[in-house]
């Protein structure tokens, strides 16, 4: 009986398929690293910006609350209004004299 020559085309085809599969996987990894890394940096930058804005919102809410308290006092507390008029505007009641003093060093 005559022996058949081994068919080398089949192993070569399998080898070629594995090489192509490896090459495709490698290229996909390269694309992911190149594009994905930039996206990851964008996400981190946006997270930093979000944190900064949240801190700013907290600060502004605190300032807003403080201004609301001052406004409430201005609406309801006549003693507070008189105090501000005397201290900031230099006003006096009838019969009073305002004597400016030098500020201490």
PDB file of C-alpha atoms in Angstrom:
ATOM      1  CA  UNK A   1       0.000   0.000   0.000  1.00  0.00           C
ATOM      2  CA  UNK A   2       1.137   3.426  -0.791  1.00  0.00           C
ATOM      3  CA  UNK A   3       1.235   5.988   1.959  1.00  0.00           C
ATOM      4  CA  UNK A   4      -0.366   9.328   1.471  1.00  0.00           C
ATOM      5  CA  UNK A   5       1.806  12.337   1.898  1.00  0.00           C
ATOM      6  CA  UNK A   6       0.826  14.324   4.968  1.00  0.00           C
ATOM      7  CA  UNK A   7      -1.357  17.284   4.131  1.00  0.00           C
ATOM      8  CA  UNK A   8       0.571  20.304   5.382  1.00  0.00           C
ATOM      9  CA  UNK A   9      -2.082  22.746   4.185  1.00  0.00           C
ATOM     10  CA  UNK A  10      -4.375  22.040   7.136  1.00  0.00           C
ATOM     11  CA  UNK A  11      -1.837  22.762   9.895  1.00  0.00           C
ATOM     12  CA  UNK A  12      -0.676  25.821   7.998  1.00  0.00           C
ATOM     13  CA  UNK A  13      -4.250  27.061   7.751  1.00  0.00           C
ATOM     14  CA  UNK A  14      -4.767  26.526  11.495  1.00  0.00           C
ATOM     15  CA  UNK A  15      -1.494  28.253  12.237  1.00  0.00           C
ATOM     16  CA  UNK A  16      -2.448  31.150  10.001  1.00  0.00           C
ATOM     17  CA  UNK A  17      -5.837  31.445  11.702  1.00  0.00           C
ATOM     18  CA  UNK A  18      -4.212  31.577  15.129  1.00  0.00           C
ATOM     19  CA  UNK A  19      -1.770  34.222  13.952  1.00  0.00           C
ATOM     20  CA  UNK A  20      -4.589  36.312  12.488  1.00  0.00           C
ATOM     21  CA  UNK A  21      -6.627  35.891  15.670  1.00  0.00           C
ATOM     22  CA  UNK A  22      -3.639  36.898  17.788  1.00  0.00           C
ATOM     23  CA  UNK A  23      -2.966  39.894  15.519  1.00  0.00           C
ATOM     24  CA  UNK A  24      -6.609  40.997  15.698  1.00  0.00           C
ATOM     25  CA  UNK A  25      -6.614  40.669  19.493  1.00  0.00           C
ATOM     26  CA  UNK A  26      -3.351  42.588  19.715  1.00  0.00           C
ATOM     27  CA  UNK A  27      -4.671  45.382  17.477  1.00  0.00           C
ATOM     28  CA  UNK A  28      -7.887  45.550  19.510  1.00  0.00           C
ATOM     29  CA  UNK A  29      -5.811  45.866  22.670  1.00  0.00           C
ATOM     30  CA  UNK A  30      -3.702  48.640  21.133  1.00  0.00           C
ATOM     31  CA  UNK A  31      -6.823  50.544  20.047  1.00  0.00           C
ATOM     32  CA  UNK A  32      -8.382  50.099  23.504  1.00  0.00           C
ATOM     33  CA  UNK A  33      -5.273  51.371  25.247  1.00  0.00           C
ATOM     34  CA  UNK A  34      -4.874  54.319  22.883  1.00  0.00           C
ATOM     35  CA  UNK A  35      -8.522  55.409  22.922  1.00  0.00           C
ATOM     36  CA  UNK A  36      -9.566  54.091  26.312  1.00  0.00           C
ATOM     37  CA  UNK A  37      -6.701  55.678  28.188  1.00  0.00           C
ATOM     38  CA  UNK A  38      -7.670  59.116  26.932  1.00  0.00           C
ATOM     39  CA  UNK A  39     -11.258  58.511  27.946  1.00  0.00           C
ATOM     40  CA  UNK A  40     -10.143  57.468  31.399  1.00  0.00           C
ATOM     41  CA  UNK A  41      -8.231  60.730  31.767  1.00  0.00           C
ATOM     42  CA  UNK A  42     -11.326  62.680  30.682  1.00  0.00           C
ATOM     43  CA  UNK A  43     -13.426  60.897  33.294  1.00  0.00           C
ATOM     44  CA  UNK A  44     -10.890  61.681  36.012  1.00  0.00           C
ATOM     45  CA  UNK A  45     -10.789  65.341  34.969  1.00  0.00           C
ATOM     46  CA  UNK A  46     -14.582  65.516  35.028  1.00  0.00           C
ATOM     47  CA  UNK A  47     -14.644  63.905  38.492  1.00  0.00           C
ATOM     48  CA  UNK A  48     -12.178  66.531  39.759  1.00  0.00           C
ATOM     49  CA  UNK A  49     -14.304  69.292  38.237  1.00  0.00           C
ATOM     50  CA  UNK A  50     -17.449  67.806  39.811  1.00  0.00           C
ATOM     51  CA  UNK A  51     -15.786  67.691  43.233  1.00  0.00           C
ATOM     52  CA  UNK A  52     -14.663  71.300  42.860  1.00  0.00           C
ATOM     53  CA  UNK A  53     -18.169  72.388  41.868  1.00  0.00           C
ATOM     54  CA  UNK A  54     -19.742  70.482  44.775  1.00  0.00           C
ATOM     55  CA  UNK A  55     -17.422  72.314  47.190  1.00  0.00           C
ATOM     56  CA  UNK A  56     -18.388  75.610  45.562  1.00  0.00           C
ATOM     57  CA  UNK A  57     -22.106  74.758  45.872  1.00  0.00           C
ATOM     58  CA  UNK A  58     -21.657  73.974  49.584  1.00  0.00           C
ATOM     59  CA  UNK A  59     -19.816  77.255  50.141  1.00  0.00           C
ATOM     60  CA  UNK A  60     -22.471  79.243  48.290  1.00  0.00           C
ATOM     61  CA  UNK A  61     -25.284  77.532  50.203  1.00  0.00           C
ATOM     62  CA  UNK A  62     -23.595  78.463  53.479  1.00  0.00           C
ATOM     63  CA  UNK A  63     -23.185  82.046  52.294  1.00  0.00           C
ATOM     64  CA  UNK A  64     -26.811  82.106  51.139  1.00  0.00           C
ATOM     65  CA  UNK A  65     -28.003  80.875  54.547  1.00  0.00           C
ATOM     66  CA  UNK A  66     -25.958  83.575  56.256  1.00  0.00           C
ATOM     67  CA  UNK A  67     -27.420  86.268  54.000  1.00  0.00           C
ATOM     68  CA  UNK A  68     -30.946  84.993  54.683  1.00  0.00           C
ATOM     69  CA  UNK A  69     -30.320  85.314  58.436  1.00  0.00           C
ATOM     70  CA  UNK A  70     -29.079  88.897  57.974  1.00  0.00           C
ATOM     71  CA  UNK A  71     -32.093  89.701  55.807  1.00  0.00           C
ATOM     72  CA  UNK A  72     -34.426  88.226  58.419  1.00  0.00           C
ATOM     73  CA  UNK A  73     -32.787  90.369  61.114  1.00  0.00           C
ATOM     74  CA  UNK A  74     -33.102  93.447  58.914  1.00  0.00           C
ATOM     75  CA  UNK A  75     -36.806  92.720  58.453  1.00  0.00           C
ATOM     76  CA  UNK A  76     -37.592  92.013  62.117  1.00  0.00           C
ATOM     77  CA  UNK A  77     -34.926  93.373  64.493  1.00  0.00           C
ATOM     78  CA  UNK A  78     -35.011  97.158  64.942  1.00  0.00           C
ATOM     79  CA  UNK A  79     -32.105  97.070  67.418  1.00  0.00           C
ATOM     80  CA  UNK A  80     -29.934  95.415  64.758  1.00  0.00           C
ATOM     81  CA  UNK A  81     -30.920  98.069  62.214  1.00  0.00           C
ATOM     82  CA  UNK A  82     -30.052 100.829  64.701  1.00  0.00           C
ATOM     83  CA  UNK A  83     -26.696  99.183  65.448  1.00  0.00           C
ATOM     84  CA  UNK A  84     -25.835  99.010  61.738  1.00  0.00           C
ATOM     85  CA  UNK A  85     -26.899 102.628  61.205  1.00  0.00           C
ATOM     86  CA  UNK A  86     -24.662 103.794  64.028  1.00  0.00           C
ATOM     87  CA  UNK A  87     -21.630 101.635  63.170  1.00  0.00           C
ATOM     88  CA  UNK A  88     -21.593 101.711  59.389  1.00  0.00           C
ATOM     89  CA  UNK A  89     -23.261 105.014  58.549  1.00  0.00           C
ATOM     90  CA  UNK A  90     -22.204 107.064  61.572  1.00  0.00           C
ATOM     91  CA  UNK A  91     -25.793 108.100  62.296  1.00  0.00           C
ATOM     92  CA  UNK A  92     -26.924 109.403  65.687  1.00  0.00           C
ATOM     93  CA  UNK A  93     -30.203 109.935  67.503  1.00  0.00           C
ATOM     94  CA  UNK A  94     -31.468 113.495  67.871  1.00  0.00           C
ATOM     95  CA  UNK A  95     -29.442 115.223  70.567  1.00  0.00           C
ATOM     96  CA  UNK A  96     -26.481 112.844  70.239  1.00  0.00           C
ATOM     97  CA  UNK A  97     -23.132 113.815  68.804  1.00  0.00           C
ATOM     98  CA  UNK A  98     -20.915 111.437  66.849  1.00  0.00           C
ATOM     99  CA  UNK A  99     -17.278 111.751  67.866  1.00  0.00           C
ATOM    100  CA  UNK A 100     -14.920 109.955  65.478  1.00  0.00           C
ATOM    101  CA  UNK A 101     -12.053 108.174  67.202  1.00  0.00           C
ATOM    102  CA  UNK A 102      -8.723 107.213  65.730  1.00  0.00           C
ATOM    103  CA  UNK A 103      -8.331 103.509  65.150  1.00  0.00           C
ATOM    104  CA  UNK A 104      -5.678 101.877  67.370  1.00  0.00           C
ATOM    105  CA  UNK A 105      -2.554 100.443  65.797  1.00  0.00           C
TER     106      UNK A 105
END
